Short mmCIF file of C-alpha atoms and ligand atoms in Angstrom, two decimals:
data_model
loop_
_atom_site.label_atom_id
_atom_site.label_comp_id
_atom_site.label_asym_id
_atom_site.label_seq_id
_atom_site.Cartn_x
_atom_site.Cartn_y
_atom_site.Cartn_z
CA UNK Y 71 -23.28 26.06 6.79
CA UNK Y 72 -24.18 28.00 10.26
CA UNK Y 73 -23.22 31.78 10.29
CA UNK Y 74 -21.17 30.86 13.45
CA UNK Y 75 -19.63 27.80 12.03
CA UNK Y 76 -15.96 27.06 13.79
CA UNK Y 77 -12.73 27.64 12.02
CA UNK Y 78 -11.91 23.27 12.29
CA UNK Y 79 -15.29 23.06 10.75
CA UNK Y 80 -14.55 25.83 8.14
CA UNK Y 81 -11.73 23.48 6.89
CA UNK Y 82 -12.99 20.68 6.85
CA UNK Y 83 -16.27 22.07 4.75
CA UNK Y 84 -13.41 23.99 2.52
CA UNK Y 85 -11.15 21.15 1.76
CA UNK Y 86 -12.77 17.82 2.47
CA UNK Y 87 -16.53 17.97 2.50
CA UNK Y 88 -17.34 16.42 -0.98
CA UNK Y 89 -20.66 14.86 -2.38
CA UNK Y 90 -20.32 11.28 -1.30
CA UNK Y 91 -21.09 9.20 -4.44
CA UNK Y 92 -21.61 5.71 -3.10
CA UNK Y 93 -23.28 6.41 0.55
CA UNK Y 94 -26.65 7.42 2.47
CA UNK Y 95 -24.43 10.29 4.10
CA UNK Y 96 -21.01 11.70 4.03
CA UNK Y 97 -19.21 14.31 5.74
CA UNK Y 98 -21.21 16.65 8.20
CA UNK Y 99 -23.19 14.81 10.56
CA UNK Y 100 -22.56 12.83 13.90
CA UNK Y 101 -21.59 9.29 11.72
CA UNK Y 102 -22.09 7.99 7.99
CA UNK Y 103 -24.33 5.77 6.88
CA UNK Y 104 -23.78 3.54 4.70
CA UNK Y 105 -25.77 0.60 2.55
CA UNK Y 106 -23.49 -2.65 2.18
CA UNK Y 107 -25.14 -4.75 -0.29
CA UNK Y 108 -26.39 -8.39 0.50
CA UNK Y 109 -24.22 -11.50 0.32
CA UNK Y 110 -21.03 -9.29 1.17
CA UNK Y 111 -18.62 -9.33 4.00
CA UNK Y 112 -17.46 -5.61 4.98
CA UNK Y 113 -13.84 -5.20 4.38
CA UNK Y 114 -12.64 -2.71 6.66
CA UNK Y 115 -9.07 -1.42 7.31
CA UNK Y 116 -6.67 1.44 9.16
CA UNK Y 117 -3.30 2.61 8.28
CA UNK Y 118 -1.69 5.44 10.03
CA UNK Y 119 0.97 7.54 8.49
CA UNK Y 120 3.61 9.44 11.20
CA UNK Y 121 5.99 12.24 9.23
CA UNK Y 122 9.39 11.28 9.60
CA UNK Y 123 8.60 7.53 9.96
CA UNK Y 124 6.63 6.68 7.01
CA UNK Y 125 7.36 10.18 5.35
CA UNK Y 126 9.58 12.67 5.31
CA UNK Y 127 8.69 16.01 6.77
CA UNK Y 128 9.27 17.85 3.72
CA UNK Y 129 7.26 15.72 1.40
CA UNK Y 130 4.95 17.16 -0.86
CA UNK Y 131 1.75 17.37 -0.03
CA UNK Y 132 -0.14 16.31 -2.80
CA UNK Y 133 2.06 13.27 -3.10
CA UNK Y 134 0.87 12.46 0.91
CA UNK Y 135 -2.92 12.62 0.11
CA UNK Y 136 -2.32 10.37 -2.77
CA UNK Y 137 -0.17 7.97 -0.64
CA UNK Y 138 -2.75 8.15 2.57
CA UNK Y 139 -5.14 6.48 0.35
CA UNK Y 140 -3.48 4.44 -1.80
CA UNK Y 141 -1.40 2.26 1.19
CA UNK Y 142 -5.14 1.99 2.32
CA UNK Y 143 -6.64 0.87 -0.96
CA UNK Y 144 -3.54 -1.48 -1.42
CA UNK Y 145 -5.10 -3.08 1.69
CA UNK Y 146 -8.39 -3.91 0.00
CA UNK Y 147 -6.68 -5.14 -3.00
CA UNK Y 148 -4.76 -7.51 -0.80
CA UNK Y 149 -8.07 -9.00 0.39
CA UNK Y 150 -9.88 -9.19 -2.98
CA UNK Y 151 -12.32 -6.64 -1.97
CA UNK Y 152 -13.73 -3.29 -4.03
CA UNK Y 153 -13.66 -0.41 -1.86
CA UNK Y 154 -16.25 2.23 -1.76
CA UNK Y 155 -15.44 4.72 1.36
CA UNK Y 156 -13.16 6.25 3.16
CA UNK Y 157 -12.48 8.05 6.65
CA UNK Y 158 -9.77 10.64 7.40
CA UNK Y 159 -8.11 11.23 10.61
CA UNK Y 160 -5.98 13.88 10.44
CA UNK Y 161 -3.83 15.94 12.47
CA UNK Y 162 -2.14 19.05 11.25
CA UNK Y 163 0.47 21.43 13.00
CA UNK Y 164 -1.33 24.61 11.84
CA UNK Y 165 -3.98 25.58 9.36
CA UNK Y 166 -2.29 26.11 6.06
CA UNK Y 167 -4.50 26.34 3.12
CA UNK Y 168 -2.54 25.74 0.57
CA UNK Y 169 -0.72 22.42 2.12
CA UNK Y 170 -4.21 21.52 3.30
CA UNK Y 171 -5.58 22.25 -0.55
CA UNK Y 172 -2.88 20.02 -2.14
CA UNK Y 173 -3.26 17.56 0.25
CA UNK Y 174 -7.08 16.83 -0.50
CA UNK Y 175 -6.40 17.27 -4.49
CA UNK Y 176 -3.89 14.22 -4.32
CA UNK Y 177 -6.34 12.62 -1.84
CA UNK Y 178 -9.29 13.22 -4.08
CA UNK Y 179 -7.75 12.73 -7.45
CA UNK Y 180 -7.14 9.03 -6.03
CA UNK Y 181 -10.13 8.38 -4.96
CA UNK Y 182 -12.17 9.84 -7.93
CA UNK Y 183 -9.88 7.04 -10.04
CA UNK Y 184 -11.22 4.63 -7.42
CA UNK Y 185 -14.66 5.59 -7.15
CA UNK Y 186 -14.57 5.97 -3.13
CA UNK Y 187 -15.77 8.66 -0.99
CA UNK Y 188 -14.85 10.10 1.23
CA UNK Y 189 -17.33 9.92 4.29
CA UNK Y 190 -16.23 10.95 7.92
CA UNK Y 191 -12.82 11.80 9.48
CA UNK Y 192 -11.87 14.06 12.22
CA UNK Y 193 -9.07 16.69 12.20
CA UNK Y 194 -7.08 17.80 14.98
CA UNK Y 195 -4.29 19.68 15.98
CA UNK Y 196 -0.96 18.14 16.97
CA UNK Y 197 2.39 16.89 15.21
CA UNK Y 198 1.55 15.73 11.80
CA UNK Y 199 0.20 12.43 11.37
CA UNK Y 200 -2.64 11.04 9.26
CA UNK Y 201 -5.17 8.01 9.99
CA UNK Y 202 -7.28 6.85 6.92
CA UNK Y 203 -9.76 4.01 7.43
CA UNK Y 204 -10.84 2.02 3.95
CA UNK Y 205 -14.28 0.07 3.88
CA UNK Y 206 -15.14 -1.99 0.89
CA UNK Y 207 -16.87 -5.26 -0.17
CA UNK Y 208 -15.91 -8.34 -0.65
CA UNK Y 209 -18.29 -11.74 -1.92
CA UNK Y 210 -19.10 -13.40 1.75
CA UNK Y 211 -15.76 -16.11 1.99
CA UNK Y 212 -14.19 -15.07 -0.71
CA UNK Y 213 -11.72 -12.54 0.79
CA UNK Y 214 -8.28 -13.57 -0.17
CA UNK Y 215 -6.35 -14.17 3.57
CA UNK Y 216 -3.09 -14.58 4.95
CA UNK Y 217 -3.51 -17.87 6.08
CA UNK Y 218 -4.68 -20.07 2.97
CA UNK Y 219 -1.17 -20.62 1.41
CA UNK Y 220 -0.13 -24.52 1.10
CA UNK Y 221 2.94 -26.24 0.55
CA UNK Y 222 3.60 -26.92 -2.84
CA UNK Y 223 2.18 -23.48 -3.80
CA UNK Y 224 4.03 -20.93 -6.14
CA UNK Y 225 4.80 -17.54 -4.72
CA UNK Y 226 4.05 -14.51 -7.33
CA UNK Y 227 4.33 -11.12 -7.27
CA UNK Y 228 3.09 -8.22 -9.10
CA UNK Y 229 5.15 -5.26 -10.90
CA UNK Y 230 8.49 -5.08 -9.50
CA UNK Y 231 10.17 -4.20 -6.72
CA UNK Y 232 12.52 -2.47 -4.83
CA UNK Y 233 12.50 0.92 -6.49
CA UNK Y 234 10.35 2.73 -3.23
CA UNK Y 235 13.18 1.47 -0.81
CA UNK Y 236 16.14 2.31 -2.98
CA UNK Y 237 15.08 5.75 -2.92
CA UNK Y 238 14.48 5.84 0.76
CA UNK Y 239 18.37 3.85 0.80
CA UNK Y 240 19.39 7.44 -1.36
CA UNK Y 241 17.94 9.49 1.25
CA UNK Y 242 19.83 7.84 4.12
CA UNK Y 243 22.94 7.83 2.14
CA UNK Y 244 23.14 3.97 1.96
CA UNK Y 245 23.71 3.86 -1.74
CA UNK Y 246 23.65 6.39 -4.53
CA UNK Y 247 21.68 6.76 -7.51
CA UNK Y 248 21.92 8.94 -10.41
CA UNK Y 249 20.10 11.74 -10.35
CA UNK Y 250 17.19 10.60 -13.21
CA UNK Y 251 17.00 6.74 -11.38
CA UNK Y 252 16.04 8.56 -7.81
CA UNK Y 253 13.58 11.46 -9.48
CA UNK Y 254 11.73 8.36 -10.87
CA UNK Y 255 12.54 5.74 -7.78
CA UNK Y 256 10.80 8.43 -5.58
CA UNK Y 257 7.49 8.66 -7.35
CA UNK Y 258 7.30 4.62 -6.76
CA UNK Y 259 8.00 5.86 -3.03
CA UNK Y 260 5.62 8.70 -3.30
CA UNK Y 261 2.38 7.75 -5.41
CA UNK Y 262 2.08 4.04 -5.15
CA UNK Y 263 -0.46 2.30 -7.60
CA UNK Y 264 -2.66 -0.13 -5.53
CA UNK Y 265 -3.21 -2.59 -7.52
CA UNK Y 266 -7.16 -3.06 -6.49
CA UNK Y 267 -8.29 -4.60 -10.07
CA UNK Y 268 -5.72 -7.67 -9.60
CA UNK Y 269 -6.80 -8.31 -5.76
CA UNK Y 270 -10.22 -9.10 -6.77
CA UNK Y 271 -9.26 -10.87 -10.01
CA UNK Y 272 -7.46 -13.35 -7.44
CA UNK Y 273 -10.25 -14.34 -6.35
CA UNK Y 274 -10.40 -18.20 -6.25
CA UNK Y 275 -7.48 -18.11 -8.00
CA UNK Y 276 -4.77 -16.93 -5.03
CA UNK Y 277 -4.75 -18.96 -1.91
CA UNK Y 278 -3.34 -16.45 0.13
CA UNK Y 279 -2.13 -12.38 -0.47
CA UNK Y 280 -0.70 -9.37 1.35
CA UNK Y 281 0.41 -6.31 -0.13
CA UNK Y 282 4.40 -5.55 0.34
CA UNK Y 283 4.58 -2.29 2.51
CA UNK Y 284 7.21 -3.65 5.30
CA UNK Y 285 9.35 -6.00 2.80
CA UNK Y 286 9.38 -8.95 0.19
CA UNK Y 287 10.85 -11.04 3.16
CA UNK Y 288 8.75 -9.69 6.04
CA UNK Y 289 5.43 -9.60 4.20
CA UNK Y 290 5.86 -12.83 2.48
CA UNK Y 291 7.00 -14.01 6.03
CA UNK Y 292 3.32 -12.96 7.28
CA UNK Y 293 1.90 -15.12 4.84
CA UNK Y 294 4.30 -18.14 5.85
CA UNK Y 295 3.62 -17.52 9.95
CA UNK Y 296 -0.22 -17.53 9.31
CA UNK Y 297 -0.19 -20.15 6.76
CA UNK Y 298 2.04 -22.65 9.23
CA UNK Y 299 4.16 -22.69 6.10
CA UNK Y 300 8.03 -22.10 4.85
CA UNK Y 301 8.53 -20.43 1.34
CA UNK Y 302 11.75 -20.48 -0.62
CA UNK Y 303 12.16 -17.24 -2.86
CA UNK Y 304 14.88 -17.51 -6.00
CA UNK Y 305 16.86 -13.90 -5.68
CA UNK Y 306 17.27 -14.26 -9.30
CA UNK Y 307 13.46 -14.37 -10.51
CA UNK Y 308 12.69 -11.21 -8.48
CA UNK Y 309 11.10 -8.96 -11.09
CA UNK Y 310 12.91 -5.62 -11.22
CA UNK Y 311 13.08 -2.05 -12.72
CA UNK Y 312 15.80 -0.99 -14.77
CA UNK Y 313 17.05 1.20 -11.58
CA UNK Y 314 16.56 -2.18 -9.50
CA UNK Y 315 18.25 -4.24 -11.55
CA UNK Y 316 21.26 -1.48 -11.72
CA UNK Y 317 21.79 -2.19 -7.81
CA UNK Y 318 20.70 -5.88 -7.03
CA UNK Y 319 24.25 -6.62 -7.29
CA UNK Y 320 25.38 -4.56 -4.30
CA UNK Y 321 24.74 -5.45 -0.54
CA UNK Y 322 22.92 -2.74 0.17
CA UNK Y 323 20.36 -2.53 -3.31
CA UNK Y 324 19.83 -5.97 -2.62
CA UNK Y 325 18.76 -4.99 0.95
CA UNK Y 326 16.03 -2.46 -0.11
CA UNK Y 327 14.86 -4.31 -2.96
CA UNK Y 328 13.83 -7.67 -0.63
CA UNK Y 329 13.55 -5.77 2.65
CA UNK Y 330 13.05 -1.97 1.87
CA UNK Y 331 9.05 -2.46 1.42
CA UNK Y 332 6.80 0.47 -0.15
CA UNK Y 333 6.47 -0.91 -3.31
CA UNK Y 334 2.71 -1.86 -2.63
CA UNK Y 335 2.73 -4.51 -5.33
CA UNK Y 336 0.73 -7.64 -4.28
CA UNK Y 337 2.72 -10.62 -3.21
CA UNK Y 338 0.38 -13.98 -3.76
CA UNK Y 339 0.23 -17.84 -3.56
CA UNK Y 340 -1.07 -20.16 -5.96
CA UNK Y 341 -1.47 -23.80 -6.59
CA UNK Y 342 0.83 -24.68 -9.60
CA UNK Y 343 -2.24 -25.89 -11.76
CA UNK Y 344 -3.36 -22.26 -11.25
CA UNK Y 345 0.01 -21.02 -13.56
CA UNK Y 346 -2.32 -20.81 -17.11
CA UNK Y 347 -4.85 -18.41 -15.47
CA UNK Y 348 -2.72 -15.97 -13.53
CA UNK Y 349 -0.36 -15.91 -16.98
CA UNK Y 350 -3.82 -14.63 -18.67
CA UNK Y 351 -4.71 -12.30 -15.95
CA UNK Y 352 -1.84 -10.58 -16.35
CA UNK Y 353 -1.87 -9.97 -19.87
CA UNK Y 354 -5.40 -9.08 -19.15
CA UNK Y 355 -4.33 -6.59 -16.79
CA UNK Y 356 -1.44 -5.48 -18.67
CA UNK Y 357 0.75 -6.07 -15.31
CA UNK Y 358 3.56 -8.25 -14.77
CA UNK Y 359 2.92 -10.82 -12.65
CA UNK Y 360 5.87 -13.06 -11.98
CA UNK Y 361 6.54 -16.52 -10.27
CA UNK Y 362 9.14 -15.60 -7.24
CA UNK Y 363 9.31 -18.89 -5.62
CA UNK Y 364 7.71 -21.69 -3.33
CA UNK Y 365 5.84 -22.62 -0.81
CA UNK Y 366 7.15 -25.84 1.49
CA UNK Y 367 6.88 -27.38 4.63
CA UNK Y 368 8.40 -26.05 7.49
CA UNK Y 369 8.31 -22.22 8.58
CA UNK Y 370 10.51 -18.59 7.78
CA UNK Y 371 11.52 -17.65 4.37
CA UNK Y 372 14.41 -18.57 2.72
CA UNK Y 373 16.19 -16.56 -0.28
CA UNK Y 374 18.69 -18.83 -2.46
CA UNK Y 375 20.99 -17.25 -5.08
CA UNK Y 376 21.57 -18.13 -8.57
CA UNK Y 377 23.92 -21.38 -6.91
CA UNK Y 378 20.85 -22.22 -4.92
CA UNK Y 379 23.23 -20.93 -2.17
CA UNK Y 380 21.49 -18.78 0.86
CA UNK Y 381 21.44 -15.41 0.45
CA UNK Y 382 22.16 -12.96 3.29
CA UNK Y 383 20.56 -10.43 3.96
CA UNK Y 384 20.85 -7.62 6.54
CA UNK Y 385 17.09 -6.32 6.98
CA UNK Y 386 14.17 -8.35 7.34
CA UNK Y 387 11.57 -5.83 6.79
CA UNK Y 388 10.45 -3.06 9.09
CA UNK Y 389 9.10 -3.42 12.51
CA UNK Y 390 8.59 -0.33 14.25
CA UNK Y 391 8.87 -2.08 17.43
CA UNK Y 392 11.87 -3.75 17.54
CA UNK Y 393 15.44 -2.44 19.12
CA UNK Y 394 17.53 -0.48 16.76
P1 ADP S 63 -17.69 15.40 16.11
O1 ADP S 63 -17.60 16.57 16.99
O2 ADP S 63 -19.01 14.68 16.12
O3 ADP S 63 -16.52 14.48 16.24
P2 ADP S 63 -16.43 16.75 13.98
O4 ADP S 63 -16.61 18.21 14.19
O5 ADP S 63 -15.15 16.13 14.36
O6 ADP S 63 -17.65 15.99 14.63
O7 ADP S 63 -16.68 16.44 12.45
C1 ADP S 63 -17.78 16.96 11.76
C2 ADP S 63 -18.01 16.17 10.53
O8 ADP S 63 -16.90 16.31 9.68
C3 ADP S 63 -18.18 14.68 10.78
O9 ADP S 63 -19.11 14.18 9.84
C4 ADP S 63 -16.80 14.12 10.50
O10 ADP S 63 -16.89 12.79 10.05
C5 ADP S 63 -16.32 15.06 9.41
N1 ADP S 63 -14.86 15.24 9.38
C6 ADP S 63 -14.06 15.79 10.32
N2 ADP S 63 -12.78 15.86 9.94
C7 ADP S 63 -12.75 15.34 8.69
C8 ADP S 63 -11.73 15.10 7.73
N3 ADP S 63 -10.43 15.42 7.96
N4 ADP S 63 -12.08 14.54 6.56
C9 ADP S 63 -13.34 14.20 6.31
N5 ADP S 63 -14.36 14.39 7.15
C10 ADP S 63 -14.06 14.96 8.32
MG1 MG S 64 -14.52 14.70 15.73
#
C-alpha cells in the first residue's frame, strides 16, 4: 500500500481487501477480472439493503454481513447457478472499526462456506445502506426462470416458513411470542441459509423457481404473472416450524407466515411425474422439501383452507412502492 494511501482506502485494505480465490483480480485496481468458463451463461444479480426497511438500525453487525450476502446468494440458488464473486457497495455513517470488523467477519465467514470472493465494491459515506452484486455460473439454458411453470404443475417449497416474518410481526407488536420462539425466530430473520446446493440440483428437474424474500403469496405470484399461470396453495400443507405452527391459527401468524417473506427458502414448480426425484433430492440434501399446491389455468394465487374454502388474507407480500 502507498505511504500516502487515503483513510476510505485504509478501510477498505483493513477490512475487505482479501485474496480473491476464484478470479484474475480482486479488490485494488480500477475493475476485476474475471475468467467465466466456456458453455456458461453469467448469472449476475443486485440486492440493496436500506436500515430501517430491510433491517433494523440496531441490528448486529455481523448478522448484516452475513445477511448482505446470503439474500444475494439466495438469488443464484433461485436460478440454478454456482456463484463465485461478489461486489460490495457500501455506505456507512462514520468509520467505526469495530462495526466495520464484524460486519466483514459475518460477510466473510459466508462467503468462505460458499467459496466466493469478494472482488470490487465501493464505500461511501451517507445513511447506512448496503448494495452487494452476486455473479455466478450457470450451464448455458439451464438457468431455472420465472416463467417456465405450467398448469398442471405441483408447487414445492423448501424448509419452512414464516418464522423470519413472525419475528419482524414481534417487533411491530402485531403478535407476541415467547421469549425462546423470537430469540430463535430472529436468527431465521437474521442469518438466512441460501439454499444454493438445492437451486442447482433443480436443474431439469424444476420448471420454474424464485426464492421467498417478499412473501409465499407475492413470490409465488411472480412465478404465476411470468408463467401466464394461476396456482392454488393448500394453507394446510404449508411446512412450518414449531414457532410457526404455534401461530398459524391466528390472523395475524397466518399473515407473516404466507405474506411476511424473509425466509429465503426456495419456492419451485414441477411436473407431477417429477414427485420421485425431488422426494430423493431432499433426502439427499437432508432438507424438507414439501408439495404446497398447484399450478392451473388462469392467473393470481389462490390459498384454500382445510374446507377447500378461500382463505383471507390481509398482506400480499411487500412492495415498497405501493400506498400505505
Ligand atoms: P475508484 O476510485 O476506481 O472507484 P475505489 O477507491 O472506489 O476506486 O476502490 C478501490 C478498490 O477497492 C476497487 O478495486 C474497488 O472495487 C475496491 N472497493 C472499494 N470499496 C470496497 C468494498 N466496500 N468492498 C470491496 N472492495 C471495495
Ligand atoms: Mg469507487
Amino acid at each position: 500500500m502507498a505511504n500516502n494511501a487515503s483513510p476510505e482506502f485504509e478501510l477498505i485494505a483493513r477490512h475487505f481487501m482479501r485474496p480473491a480465490q476464484n478470479a484474475v483480480l480482486g479488490v485494488g485496481d480500477d475493475a476485476a477480472l474475471v475468467d467465466v468458463t466456456n458453455g456458461m451463461d453469467l448469472a449476475v444479480s443486485t440486492d440493496t439493503m436500506v436500515s430501517g426497511t430491510h433491517f433494523f438500525p440496531d441490528v448486529d453487525p455481523e448478522n448484516l454481513g452475513h445477511k448482505a450476502l446470503a439474500v444475494n446468494l439466495s438469488d443464484m440458488a433461485a436460478m440454478g447457478a454456482m456463484p463465485y464473486w461478489a461486489m460490495l457497495a457500501l455506505t456507512v455513517p462514520s468509520v467505526d472499526h469495530d462495526w466495520l470488523g464484524a460486519f466483514a467477519k459475518g460477510f466473510f465467514d459466508l462467503a468462505a462456506e460458499f467459496n466466493v470472493s469478494l472482488i470490487g465494491g465501493d464505500t461511501t459515506r451517507g445513511p447506512l445502506s448496503l448494495t452487494v452484486t452476486i455473479m455466478g455460473e450457470v450451464p448455458m439454458g439451464a438457468a431455472l426462470r420465472r416463467s417456465g411453470a405450467k398448469a398442471g404443475n405441483d408447487v414445492w417449497v423448501s424448509g419452512n416458513l414464516g418464522d423470519a416474518a413472525l419475528a419482524v410481526a414481534h417487533r411491530h407488536g402485531r403478535l407476541v411470542l415467547t421469549e425462546e420462539d423470537y430469540r430463535d425466530a430472529v436468527m431465521r430473520l437474521y442469518e438466512p441459509t441460501p439454499r444454493v446446493a438445492l437451486g442447482q440440483a433443480l436443474r431439469g428437474v424444476a420448471t420454474a423457481a424464485i426464492d421467498v424474500s417478499d412473501g409465499l403469496l407475492a413470490d409465488l405470484g411472480h412465478i404465476c404473472r411470468l408463467s401466464g399461470v394461476g396456482a392454488t396453495v393448500d394453507l394446510n400443507a404449508i411446512p412450518l416450524s414449531r414457532i410457526g405452527a404455534r401461530h398459524i391459527g391466528s390472523d395475524a401468524g397466518r399473515t407473516a407466515i404466507v405474506a411476511g417473506g424473509d425466509d429465503y427458502e426456495l419456492c419451485f414448480t414441477a411436473a407431477a411425474n417429477s414427485r420421485e426425484s425431488i422426494a430423493e433430492l431432499s433426502d439427499m440434501l437432508g432438507m424438507p422439501l414439501t408439495r404446497i399446491g398447484q399450478i392451473r389455468r388462469g392467473k393470481g394465487v389462490s390459498l384454500l383452507g382445510g374446507d377447500g374454502k378461500p382463505v383471507k388474507v390481509d398482506g400480499r407480500g411487500y412492495d415498497h412502492f405501493s400506498a400505505p
